[in-house]
Coordinates of C-alpha atoms in Angstrom, one line a residue:
M1 CA 2.6 2.5 0.4
S2 CA 4.8 0.0 -1.8
K3 CA 7.3 -2.5 -2.6
K4 CA 9.6 -5.0 -5.0
I5 CA 11.2 -6.9 -8.0
I6 CA 9.5 -8.7 -10.9
L7 CA 10.4 -12.0 -10.6
S8 CA 8.9 -15.3 -12.4
L9 CA 6.1 -17.3 -10.8
A10 CA 7.6 -20.4 -11.9
V11 CA 8.5 -20.6 -8.1
A12 CA 8.4 -24.3 -8.5
T13 CA 11.7 -24.4 -9.6
F14 CA 12.5 -26.4 -6.3
F15 CA 11.5 -29.8 -5.7
W16 CA 11.6 -32.1 -2.8
S17 CA 11.0 -35.6 -3.2
C18 CA 11.7 -38.8 -1.3
K19 CA 15.2 -39.8 -1.0
T20 CA 16.1 -42.6 -3.7
A21 CA 19.3 -44.0 -3.1
Q22 CA 21.9 -43.5 -0.2
T23 CA 24.1 -41.3 -2.7
T24 CA 21.4 -38.7 -3.1
P25 CA 23.1 -35.4 -1.8
K26 CA 20.9 -33.9 0.7
I27 CA 19.3 -30.5 -0.5
D28 CA 19.6 -27.5 1.7
V29 CA 16.1 -26.0 2.3
V30 CA 14.2 -24.0 4.5
D31 CA 11.0 -26.3 5.2
V32 CA 8.2 -23.9 7.1
S33 CA 5.2 -25.2 8.3
I34 CA 2.0 -22.9 9.3
D35 CA -0.8 -24.4 11.0
L36 CA -4.2 -22.4 10.2
V37 CA -6.4 -25.3 12.1
N38 CA -5.0 -25.7 15.6
V39 CA -5.4 -22.1 16.4
K40 CA -5.2 -21.4 20.4
D41 CA -5.8 -18.2 22.0
D42 CA -5.8 -16.2 18.7
K43 CA -1.9 -17.5 18.0
V44 CA -0.8 -19.7 15.0
M45 CA 2.2 -22.4 15.4
V46 CA 4.9 -21.9 13.0
S47 CA 7.5 -24.9 12.6
I48 CA 10.4 -24.6 10.7
I49 CA 12.9 -27.2 9.8
A50 CA 16.3 -25.6 9.4
P51 CA 18.9 -25.8 6.6
S52 CA 22.3 -27.3 7.6
F53 CA 25.0 -25.3 9.8
T54 CA 28.6 -25.8 10.2
S55 CA 29.0 -22.9 12.7
E56 CA 28.4 -23.4 16.4
T57 CA 25.8 -20.8 16.8
A58 CA 23.0 -19.6 14.4
T59 CA 21.1 -16.5 14.1
F60 CA 17.4 -16.7 13.6
H61 CA 15.5 -13.1 12.4
I62 CA 11.9 -11.9 12.1
P63 CA 12.0 -8.7 9.9
K64 CA 12.4 -5.5 11.8
T65 CA 11.3 -3.8 8.3
V66 CA 10.1 -4.9 5.1
P67 CA 10.5 -3.0 1.4
G68 CA 7.7 -0.4 0.7
T69 CA 6.9 0.3 4.0
Y70 CA 9.6 3.2 5.1
S71 CA 9.2 2.3 9.0
E72 CA 10.7 0.1 11.4
D73 CA 7.7 -2.1 12.5
D74 CA 9.8 -4.8 14.5
Y75 CA 7.4 -8.0 13.5
G76 CA 9.5 -9.7 16.0
R77 CA 7.3 -8.4 18.8
F78 CA 4.5 -10.5 17.5
I79 CA 6.4 -13.7 18.4
E80 CA 6.6 -15.7 21.3
N81 CA 7.4 -19.1 22.7
F82 CA 10.5 -19.4 20.5
K83 CA 12.4 -23.1 20.8
A84 CA 15.3 -24.7 19.0
F85 CA 15.5 -28.7 18.9
D86 CA 18.1 -31.2 17.6
T87 CA 17.0 -34.1 15.5
K88 CA 16.3 -36.2 18.7
G89 CA 13.6 -33.2 19.8
N90 CA 16.1 -32.3 22.4
G91 CA 16.0 -28.4 23.1
L92 CA 18.6 -25.7 22.1
R93 CA 19.6 -23.0 24.0
V94 CA 18.3 -20.1 22.6
T95 CA 19.4 -16.5 23.7
K96 CA 17.1 -13.3 23.0
I97 CA 19.6 -10.9 21.2
D98 CA 17.0 -8.3 20.6
E99 CA 13.2 -7.7 19.4
N100 CA 13.7 -9.5 16.2
S101 CA 16.6 -12.1 16.6
Y102 CA 17.4 -15.0 18.4
S103 CA 20.8 -16.9 19.0
I104 CA 20.9 -20.5 18.5
S105 CA 23.8 -22.4 20.5
D106 CA 24.8 -25.9 19.1
A107 CA 23.9 -24.8 15.7
T108 CA 25.3 -28.3 14.0
K109 CA 23.0 -30.2 15.5
L110 CA 19.8 -27.7 14.9
S111 CA 17.1 -29.7 13.4
K112 CA 13.9 -27.1 13.7
V113 CA 12.7 -24.1 15.7
T114 CA 9.2 -23.6 16.6
Y115 CA 7.0 -20.5 17.7
L116 CA 3.9 -18.8 18.3
V117 CA 2.7 -15.6 16.2
N118 CA 0.3 -13.1 17.2
D119 CA -1.5 -11.0 14.5
T120 CA -1.4 -7.2 14.4
Y121 CA -4.7 -6.3 13.5
D122 CA -6.0 -6.8 17.2
T123 CA -3.3 -4.3 18.3
E124 CA -4.2 -1.6 15.7
G125 CA -5.5 1.9 17.5
G126 CA -3.7 1.2 21.0
G127 CA -0.6 -0.2 20.4
G128 CA 0.3 -3.4 21.9
F129 CA 3.5 -5.8 22.2
G130 CA 5.5 -3.1 23.6
K131 CA 5.2 -0.6 21.0
S132 CA 2.7 2.2 20.6
E133 CA 3.1 2.4 17.0
D134 CA 0.6 0.3 14.6
V135 CA 1.7 -1.5 11.7
F136 CA 0.2 -0.6 8.3
S137 CA -2.7 -2.8 8.2
P138 CA -2.1 -3.7 4.8
A139 CA 1.8 -4.9 5.7
G140 CA 0.4 -6.3 9.0
T141 CA -1.5 -9.9 9.7
N142 CA -4.7 -11.4 10.9
I143 CA -6.0 -14.3 12.8
K144 CA -9.5 -15.1 13.3
A145 CA -9.8 -18.6 13.4
G146 CA -11.8 -20.2 11.3
E147 CA -12.7 -17.1 9.1
N148 CA -9.8 -15.0 7.7
F149 CA -6.2 -15.3 7.9
M150 CA -4.3 -12.4 6.4
L151 CA -0.9 -13.9 5.8
N152 CA 1.6 -11.2 4.9
T153 CA 4.6 -13.9 5.1
H154 CA 7.0 -11.5 6.4
G155 CA 5.1 -11.3 9.7
F156 CA 4.8 -15.4 10.0
V157 CA 8.0 -16.4 8.7
G158 CA 11.5 -15.4 9.5
Y159 CA 15.2 -16.5 8.3
F160 CA 18.6 -17.6 9.4
A161 CA 21.3 -15.1 8.8
G162 CA 23.4 -16.4 6.0
K163 CA 20.6 -18.2 5.0
T164 CA 18.4 -15.8 2.8
E165 CA 19.6 -17.2 -0.6
T166 CA 18.7 -20.7 0.4
P167 CA 15.1 -22.3 -0.9
Y168 CA 11.9 -22.1 0.9
K169 CA 9.5 -24.7 1.3
M170 CA 6.2 -23.4 2.6
T171 CA 3.1 -25.9 3.6
V172 CA -0.1 -24.2 5.0
T173 CA -2.4 -26.5 6.8
H174 CA -5.9 -24.8 7.1
P175 CA -9.8 -25.6 7.5
A176 CA -11.1 -27.4 4.5
N177 CA -14.0 -24.2 4.2
L178 CA -11.1 -21.7 3.7
L179 CA -9.4 -21.1 0.5
G180 CA -6.0 -19.3 0.5
V181 CA -5.8 -17.1 -2.5
S182 CA -2.4 -15.8 -3.4
A183 CA -0.3 -15.1 -6.9
M184 CA 1.6 -18.6 -6.2
V185 CA 1.3 -22.0 -7.3
D186 CA -0.2 -24.6 -4.9
L187 CA 1.7 -28.1 -5.5
D188 CA -0.6 -29.8 -3.4
N189 CA -4.4 -30.7 -4.4
S190 CA -5.4 -31.5 -1.0
D191 CA -8.5 -29.4 0.4
T192 CA -6.7 -28.7 3.9
K193 CA -2.9 -28.5 2.8
D194 CA -1.1 -25.7 0.4
V195 CA 2.5 -26.4 -0.6
F196 CA 4.6 -23.6 -2.2
N197 CA 8.1 -23.6 -3.0
S198 CA 10.1 -20.4 -3.4
S199 CA 13.5 -19.8 -4.5
K200 CA 14.9 -17.5 -1.5
Y201 CA 13.5 -15.5 1.5
A202 CA 13.1 -12.4 -0.3
T203 CA 11.1 -14.1 -3.0
L204 CA 8.7 -15.7 -0.5
V205 CA 7.9 -12.7 1.4
E206 CA 7.0 -10.8 -1.7
M207 CA 3.8 -13.5 -1.6
P208 CA 1.1 -12.8 0.6
L209 CA -2.0 -15.3 0.9
M210 CA -5.4 -14.5 2.3
Y211 CA -7.4 -17.1 3.6
S212 CA -11.2 -16.8 4.0
K213 CA -14.3 -18.5 2.6
P214 CA -14.1 -18.6 -1.3
D215 CA -15.0 -15.3 -2.9
F216 CA -12.9 -14.5 -5.6
T217 CA -13.1 -14.0 -9.4
S218 CA -10.6 -13.9 -12.1
F219 CA -9.8 -12.7 -15.6
M220 CA -7.4 -11.9 -18.3
V221 CA -6.1 -8.7 -19.4
D222 CA -4.1 -9.5 -22.5
D223 CA -1.9 -12.3 -21.3
M224 CA -2.0 -11.5 -17.9
E225 CA -4.0 -13.3 -15.3
I226 CA -6.0 -11.3 -12.4
I227 CA -7.5 -12.7 -9.4
I228 CA -9.3 -10.7 -6.9
S229 CA -10.2 -12.4 -3.3
V230 CA -12.4 -10.5 -1.1
Y231 CA -13.2 -10.6 2.8
S232 CA -16.2 -9.1 4.2
P233 CA -16.9 -10.1 7.4
T234 CA -20.7 -9.2 7.1
G235 CA -20.8 -10.3 3.6
K236 CA -21.7 -6.6 2.5
Y237 CA -19.3 -6.7 -0.6
T238 CA -18.6 -9.8 -2.9
A239 CA -15.8 -10.0 -5.2
K240 CA -18.3 -9.5 -8.1
D241 CA -19.2 -6.1 -6.9
I242 CA -15.6 -5.3 -7.3
T243 CA -14.4 -6.6 -10.1
P244 CA -16.4 -4.5 -13.2
N245 CA -14.3 -1.6 -12.4
M246 CA -11.2 -3.2 -11.5
E247 CA -11.1 -4.9 -14.6
T248 CA -11.8 -1.5 -16.5
M249 CA -9.0 0.3 -14.5
M250 CA -6.5 -2.6 -15.0
R251 CA -7.1 -2.6 -18.8
A252 CA -6.3 1.1 -19.0
Q253 CA -3.1 0.7 -16.6
K254 CA -1.8 -2.2 -19.5
N255 CA -2.6 0.1 -22.3
F256 CA -0.8 2.9 -20.5
L257 CA 2.1 0.7 -19.8
G258 CA 2.8 -1.2 -23.1
A259 CA 6.3 -2.7 -22.6
F260 CA 5.7 -3.2 -18.6
N261 CA 3.8 -6.1 -19.0
S262 CA 6.1 -8.8 -17.3
T263 CA 4.3 -10.7 -14.9
K264 CA 1.8 -13.5 -15.8
K265 CA -0.2 -13.3 -12.8
Y266 CA -1.5 -10.9 -10.5
A267 CA -3.5 -11.2 -7.0
I268 CA -5.5 -8.4 -5.3
L269 CA -6.3 -9.2 -1.8
L270 CA -8.9 -6.8 -0.5
Y271 CA -9.7 -7.2 3.3
L272 CA -12.5 -5.3 4.6
S273 CA -12.5 -4.2 8.3
D274 CA -15.4 -4.0 10.3
M275 CA -14.0 -1.0 12.0
Q276 CA -14.2 -3.0 15.7
A277 CA -12.3 -2.3 18.4
K278 CA -9.9 -5.4 17.5
D279 CA -9.4 -4.7 13.8
A280 CA -7.3 -2.8 11.1
K281 CA -7.5 0.7 10.8
G282 CA -4.9 1.4 8.6
F283 CA -6.3 1.8 5.3
G284 CA -4.4 1.5 1.8
A285 CA -2.6 -0.9 0.4
L286 CA 1.1 -2.5 0.0
E287 CA 2.3 -3.6 -3.3
H288 CA 4.5 -7.1 -4.0
P289 CA 5.7 -7.9 -7.5
T290 CA 2.6 -10.2 -8.4
S291 CA 0.2 -9.2 -5.9
T292 CA -1.6 -6.1 -3.7
T293 CA -3.0 -6.3 -0.3
V294 CA -5.6 -3.5 0.3
V295 CA -7.2 -2.9 3.7
M296 CA -10.6 -0.8 3.5
P297 CA -13.3 -0.2 6.0
E298 CA -16.6 -2.4 5.3
M299 CA -19.0 0.6 5.7
M300 CA -17.7 2.4 3.2
G301 CA -20.5 3.2 -0.1
L302 CA -19.7 1.0 -3.4
E303 CA -18.8 4.0 -5.3
M304 CA -16.4 5.3 -2.6
L305 CA -15.0 1.9 -2.2
Q306 CA -14.7 1.7 -6.0
E307 CA -12.8 4.8 -6.3
Q308 CA -10.4 4.2 -3.4
L309 CA -9.4 0.9 -4.9
K310 CA -8.8 2.6 -8.3
D311 CA -6.5 5.0 -6.8
V312 CA -4.5 2.6 -4.4
V313 CA -4.7 -0.4 -6.5
S314 CA -3.4 1.4 -9.5
H315 CA -0.5 3.1 -7.4
E316 CA 0.5 -0.4 -6.4
F317 CA 0.3 -1.9 -9.6
F318 CA 2.4 0.6 -11.2
H319 CA 5.2 -0.2 -8.8
I320 CA 5.8 -3.0 -11.4
V321 CA 7.9 0.0 -13.1
T322 CA 9.6 1.0 -10.0
P323 CA 11.1 -0.2 -7.8
L324 CA 10.2 -3.6 -9.1
T325 CA 11.6 -3.2 -12.3
V326 CA 14.2 0.1 -11.9
H327 CA 15.8 0.4 -8.5
S328 CA 18.7 0.4 -6.3
N329 CA 21.4 -2.0 -4.8
E330 CA 19.5 -0.8 -1.3
I331 CA 16.4 -2.4 -3.1
Q332 CA 17.8 -5.3 -4.7
Y333 CA 19.9 -6.3 -1.6
F334 CA 17.4 -5.4 1.1
D335 CA 18.3 -5.9 4.4
F336 CA 15.3 -7.0 6.6
N337 CA 17.0 -6.1 9.9
N338 CA 19.7 -3.6 9.4
P339 CA 17.9 -1.7 6.6
Q340 CA 19.9 0.8 4.1
M341 CA 17.5 3.6 2.8
S342 CA 17.7 4.5 -1.1
E343 CA 18.1 8.2 -2.1
H344 CA 15.4 7.8 -4.9
L345 CA 11.8 7.7 -3.0
W346 CA 10.8 10.6 -5.4
M347 CA 11.0 8.1 -7.9
Y348 CA 9.7 4.8 -6.2
E349 CA 6.9 6.5 -4.8
G350 CA 6.8 9.9 -6.7
V351 CA 6.8 8.5 -10.3
T352 CA 4.2 5.5 -9.1
E353 CA 1.8 7.8 -7.5
Y354 CA 2.0 10.3 -10.9
F355 CA 1.6 7.4 -13.1
A356 CA -1.4 6.4 -11.0
N357 CA -3.3 9.7 -11.7
L358 CA -1.6 10.6 -15.2
F359 CA -3.1 7.1 -16.5
Q360 CA -6.4 8.0 -15.4
V361 CA -6.7 11.2 -17.9
N362 CA -4.5 9.5 -20.5
Q363 CA -7.1 6.5 -20.5
G364 CA -10.1 8.3 -20.3
L365 CA -11.1 7.6 -16.7
I366 CA -10.9 11.0 -15.6
D367 CA -10.8 14.6 -17.3
E368 CA -7.9 17.1 -17.6
T369 CA -9.9 19.3 -15.1
E370 CA -10.0 16.4 -12.6
F371 CA -6.4 15.6 -13.0
F372 CA -5.4 19.5 -12.6
E373 CA -7.4 19.4 -9.1
R374 CA -5.2 16.6 -8.1
M375 CA -2.0 17.9 -8.7
A376 CA -3.0 21.4 -7.4
Q377 CA -4.5 19.2 -4.1
K378 CA -0.7 17.6 -3.9
I379 CA 0.6 21.3 -4.4
A380 CA -1.2 22.4 -1.3
Q381 CA -0.3 19.3 0.7
A382 CA 3.2 19.3 0.0
S383 CA 3.3 23.3 1.1
E384 CA 2.4 22.2 4.1
M385 CA 5.4 19.9 4.5
N386 CA 8.9 21.2 4.8
D387 CA 9.1 22.1 1.3
K388 CA 13.0 23.0 1.4
M389 CA 14.4 19.7 2.9
S390 CA 16.4 17.7 0.1
F391 CA 14.3 15.0 -1.1
T392 CA 17.1 12.6 -1.6
K393 CA 18.6 13.5 1.8
M394 CA 14.9 12.8 3.4
S395 CA 14.6 9.4 1.4
K396 CA 18.0 8.1 2.7
N397 CA 17.1 8.9 6.1
V398 CA 13.1 8.5 6.2
L399 CA 13.7 5.9 9.0
N400 CA 15.0 8.4 11.2
A401 CA 13.5 12.1 12.9
P402 CA 13.1 14.4 11.5
Y403 CA 13.1 13.1 7.9
K404 CA 10.4 10.1 8.8
D405 CA 7.9 12.5 9.6
Q406 CA 8.5 14.1 6.0
Y407 CA 7.6 10.6 4.5
V408 CA 4.0 11.0 3.4
N409 CA 5.5 14.1 1.2
V410 CA 6.6 11.2 -1.3
Y411 CA 2.9 11.2 -2.4
Q412 CA 2.8 14.7 -2.7
K413 CA 5.9 16.4 -4.0
G414 CA 7.2 13.0 -5.3
A415 CA 4.6 13.0 -7.9
L416 CA 4.8 16.8 -8.4
I417 CA 8.7 16.0 -9.1
A418 CA 7.6 13.5 -11.7
M419 CA 5.2 15.5 -13.0
C420 CA 7.8 18.5 -13.8
L421 CA 10.1 16.1 -15.1
D422 CA 7.5 14.8 -17.5
I423 CA 6.8 18.6 -18.6
I424 CA 10.1 18.9 -18.9
I425 CA 10.7 15.9 -21.3
R426 CA 7.9 16.8 -23.2
E427 CA 9.2 20.3 -24.2
E428 CA 12.7 19.6 -24.9
S429 CA 11.3 16.3 -27.3
N430 CA 8.4 18.6 -28.4
G431 CA 5.9 16.2 -27.2
Q432 CA 7.1 13.2 -28.6
K433 CA 8.8 11.8 -25.3
G434 CA 7.5 11.8 -21.7
I435 CA 8.4 10.5 -18.1
L436 CA 7.2 6.9 -19.2
T437 CA 10.1 7.1 -21.8
L438 CA 12.6 7.6 -19.5
M439 CA 11.5 4.7 -17.4
Q440 CA 11.4 2.2 -20.4
D441 CA 14.8 3.5 -21.1
L442 CA 16.1 3.3 -17.7
S443 CA 14.2 -0.6 -17.8
N444 CA 16.1 -1.5 -20.5
E445 CA 19.3 0.1 -19.0
Y446 CA 19.1 -2.1 -15.6
G447 CA 15.9 -4.3 -15.2
S448 CA 14.6 -6.5 -12.5
K449 CA 17.9 -8.3 -11.9
K450 CA 20.4 -5.1 -12.4
A451 CA 20.6 -2.5 -9.7
F452 CA 21.9 0.9 -10.0
K453 CA 24.0 2.6 -7.8
D454 CA 22.0 5.6 -5.7
D455 CA 24.7 8.5 -6.7
E456 CA 24.7 7.3 -10.2
L457 CA 21.0 7.7 -11.0
F458 CA 21.0 11.5 -11.9
A459 CA 23.7 11.3 -14.4
K460 CA 22.3 8.3 -16.1
I461 CA 18.8 10.2 -16.5
T462 CA 20.6 13.2 -17.9
E463 CA 22.6 11.0 -20.4
L464 CA 19.0 9.4 -21.0
T465 CA 17.4 12.6 -21.7
Y466 CA 18.3 16.4 -21.7
P467 CA 20.8 18.8 -19.5
S468 CA 17.8 20.5 -18.3
V469 CA 16.3 17.4 -16.8
G470 CA 19.7 17.1 -14.7
E471 CA 19.8 20.8 -13.9
F472 CA 16.2 20.0 -12.1
L473 CA 17.2 17.1 -10.4
K474 CA 20.4 18.6 -8.9
T475 CA 18.4 22.2 -7.8
Y476 CA 14.9 20.9 -6.9
V477 CA 15.3 17.2 -5.9
A478 CA 18.8 17.1 -4.3
G479 CA 19.0 20.7 -3.7
E480 CA 16.7 22.4 -1.1
T481 CA 15.2 25.0 -3.2
P482 CA 11.3 24.6 -3.9
I483 CA 9.6 23.9 -7.2
P484 CA 7.7 26.9 -8.9
Y485 CA 5.2 24.8 -10.2
A486 CA 3.3 27.5 -11.8
D487 CA 6.1 28.1 -14.5
Y488 CA 6.0 24.3 -15.3
F489 CA 2.4 24.1 -15.6
A490 CA 3.1 27.3 -18.2
K491 CA 5.3 25.2 -20.2
M492 CA 1.8 23.4 -21.2
G493 CA -0.2 26.3 -21.5
V494 CA -1.8 25.6 -18.3
T495 CA -2.2 28.8 -15.7
E496 CA -3.8 28.9 -11.9
A497 CA -7.3 29.4 -11.6
K498 CA -10.1 29.3 -8.7
I499 CA -11.9 25.9 -9.1
E500 CA -15.2 24.8 -7.4
V501 CA -15.3 21.3 -6.0
A502 CA -17.5 19.3 -4.2
G503 CA -17.2 18.9 -0.3
N504 CA -18.2 17.0 2.6
P505 CA -21.3 17.5 4.6
F506 CA -19.3 17.5 7.9
L507 CA -15.7 18.8 6.8
K508 CA -14.1 22.1 5.8
G509 CA -11.0 20.9 4.2
Q510 CA -9.7 18.9 7.1
T511 CA -11.6 21.0 9.7
P512 CA -14.6 19.4 11.1
Y513 CA -18.1 20.8 11.4
I514 CA -19.0 18.7 14.0
T515 CA -17.8 17.2 17.4
V516 CA -18.7 14.6 20.4
D517 CA -20.2 15.1 23.5
P518 CA -17.6 12.3 25.2
T519 CA -20.3 11.9 28.5
T520 CA -23.2 11.1 25.9
K521 CA -21.2 9.9 22.5
E522 CA -23.8 12.2 21.3
I523 CA -22.5 14.1 17.7
M524 CA -22.9 18.1 17.9
I525 CA -22.6 20.7 15.6
L526 CA -20.0 23.0 16.5
P527 CA -21.3 26.0 18.0
S528 CA -19.4 28.6 16.6
I529 CA -18.5 27.3 13.3
E530 CA -20.2 29.0 10.2
L531 CA -22.6 26.4 8.7
N532 CA -22.2 24.8 4.9
E533 CA -25.0 24.8 2.4
F534 CA -26.1 21.3 3.4
M535 CA -26.6 22.2 7.1
T536 CA -28.6 25.3 6.2
S537 CA -30.9 23.7 3.6
M538 CA -31.8 21.1 6.2
G539 CA -32.5 23.6 8.9
L540 CA -29.7 22.4 11.0
K541 CA -28.3 25.1 13.5
N542 CA -25.0 25.4 15.8
G543 CA -25.3 23.1 18.7
D544 CA -28.0 20.8 17.8
K545 CA -27.0 17.0 18.2
I546 CA -27.7 14.8 15.1
L547 CA -29.2 11.8 16.5
A548 CA -30.2 9.7 13.1
V549 CA -30.2 10.2 9.4
N550 CA -32.3 8.8 7.3
G551 CA -33.8 6.1 10.3
T552 CA -30.1 5.1 11.0
N553 CA -29.1 6.2 14.3
Y554 CA -25.6 7.8 14.8
N555 CA -22.9 8.6 17.7
L556 CA -19.2 8.3 18.5
D557 CA -19.1 4.5 18.0
N558 CA -20.0 5.1 14.2
I559 CA -19.1 8.6 13.4
Y560 CA -16.7 7.4 10.8
D561 CA -19.7 5.7 8.9
L562 CA -21.7 9.1 9.0
V563 CA -18.5 11.0 7.7
L564 CA -17.5 8.7 5.2
G565 CA -20.8 7.8 3.8
S566 CA -22.0 11.3 3.5
A567 CA -19.6 11.9 0.6
N568 CA -21.8 9.4 -1.7
W569 CA -24.8 11.6 -1.1
K570 CA -26.4 13.4 -3.9
D571 CA -27.9 16.8 -4.6
G572 CA -32.0 16.7 -4.4
E573 CA -32.3 13.4 -2.7
A574 CA -34.7 13.6 0.1
M575 CA -33.4 13.1 3.9
T576 CA -34.5 13.0 7.6
V577 CA -32.5 14.3 10.2
K578 CA -33.3 13.3 13.8
I579 CA -31.8 16.1 16.0
K580 CA -31.9 17.0 19.9
R581 CA -32.1 20.7 20.0
D582 CA -32.3 22.8 23.3
G583 CA -32.8 19.1 24.9
K584 CA -35.9 18.7 22.9
E585 CA -35.8 16.0 20.0
Q586 CA -37.4 16.7 16.7
V587 CA -37.0 15.5 12.9
L588 CA -35.9 17.9 10.2
K589 CA -36.9 17.0 6.4
G590 CA -35.7 17.9 3.4
K591 CA -33.6 17.7 0.4
I592 CA -29.9 17.4 0.5
K593 CA -27.6 20.4 -1.0
M594 CA -24.0 19.4 -1.0
P595 CA -21.9 21.8 0.2
K596 CA -19.1 23.5 -2.6
E597 CA -15.7 24.5 -2.0
V598 CA -13.5 27.0 -4.2
R599 CA -9.8 25.8 -4.0
E600 CA -6.7 27.0 -6.0
G601 CA -6.3 25.0 -9.3
Y602 CA -5.3 25.0 -12.8
Q603 CA -6.7 25.4 -16.2
S604 CA -5.8 24.8 -19.6
T605 CA -5.9 28.7 -21.0
N606 CA -3.2 28.7 -24.0
E607 CA -4.7 27.2 -27.2
A608 CA -1.3 27.8 -28.8
K609 CA -0.1 25.2 -26.4
K610 CA -2.8 22.7 -26.8
A611 CA -1.0 20.5 -29.0
I612 CA 2.0 19.7 -26.3
K613 CA -0.4 19.7 -23.6
E614 CA -2.6 16.7 -25.0
A615 CA 0.9 15.1 -26.1
W616 CA 1.6 15.6 -22.1
L617 CA -1.9 14.3 -20.8
K618 CA -3.0 11.8 -23.9
G619 CA 0.3 11.0 -25.7

């Protein structure tokens, strides 16, 4: 998932001090206080000293949606007991307009508003607060008194209509044993209070914070400071476990991006879920201009966790290119409660996802075989979506049916659109330019503070590249014609092939080999499915109930641990499996033989085009 616009971290532009003379003018500011100490019933109190109003009524909003989520999450449903007061502490009349909005009477007398905030993690996996859809965890909030607070600020802080450009001051009081990590600058030296200034509301909500027991690392990549903060509920992982791979990855990204090195400080906030009933279950990440929030299951093996972080964090970091630097008016002037979506998700998400894969082969983190395998998987997944739906039309209407059901295709077909554009530009320029060149040219044309108009982008891209690029965009992105991927691969000397890849012991593609007996919670191998190499080599049979593996008991409660953890198993490792067969328990012993799958893929076959292929993947 994804977000925003490169803004300087020098948000300490605005200072508030004691009044020194009667003639000092009042500075209009939205002054927010968040209390993480006095948490009651798993709720946090927020108080906001209001700016001045000349109108008789004021409207206060909690966001309906935020950039990068492409869904209407109604964060107002997590707010309760909203009150407004005048300077003497008298209550003002408040009328709730809708799920996310309140109207306040006698606004000229308004001094402050207060309300309680519920967190979103508690509601995942079962709806809650009047809506069945979960908030995507990296865009959500967590309140675990004395232990962890995930402050995606859009879930805690609202805004007054007409005052979104007013500066914000945010004070967070917190337990002394918890450290708040973010990309912001704390202006207070206290162990129990943090103070942050922001130029406007849109900037503040791009600045997530995570409070937890101090566990962080920091390192420099050229002139950029990277901060990694980790919350691991059982202490299974620390920031030091994560850092080496992340540092390698981010150095490679910086090398790949070259000119797009605009931010000086970048925070990665990693929340590891314990997978219990009331905890985060939406795994992935959400980008901000100077940070990324990441949610992953704590039970993941370190190797798989590192691989997942490499893919999702690199995706979010590449949003520095788009939409944080290159974006339309819809992004520049984002309306949190009446969002107007852009036509160009193929660029915001597709180019970003493509870069997250391309940089890895470009910088030697994966080989070209794996890169082709990843693109082949995206082709297969995109083929399961509506391949004839106009991508620009889907993007513009992504919040509504039937288009919102196609949103996930931005990570599949969107990346493939970017790949095809890259190939066209490489071919036309004899390998000298690619899609990164185009994005650099668009950045020079627009940049973070200048937006383009949606309907003018294709013409600008064509002007900066070649007519063939414009024809591709018209036919395959705005149009409804499926992309002939093989034709574009062929331009680089790459052809279709059968590729053998590693499989999962308990999954065949997306089809499970196992099920669960709901009465006993026991895990059972499906009675009629054809067994894979792992199962036959271990002596497992259809209908066997798996009770334990290598001494660890498994059932419905931790089946996710078994399936996900099995991806880390290695050929030749010794294994014992405790089973129940025909009502009798027994233990099977053997050595692991991981299953293999044959998939449709691609490989380089044309030596005459080796040079242009190398320019594409390594240039």
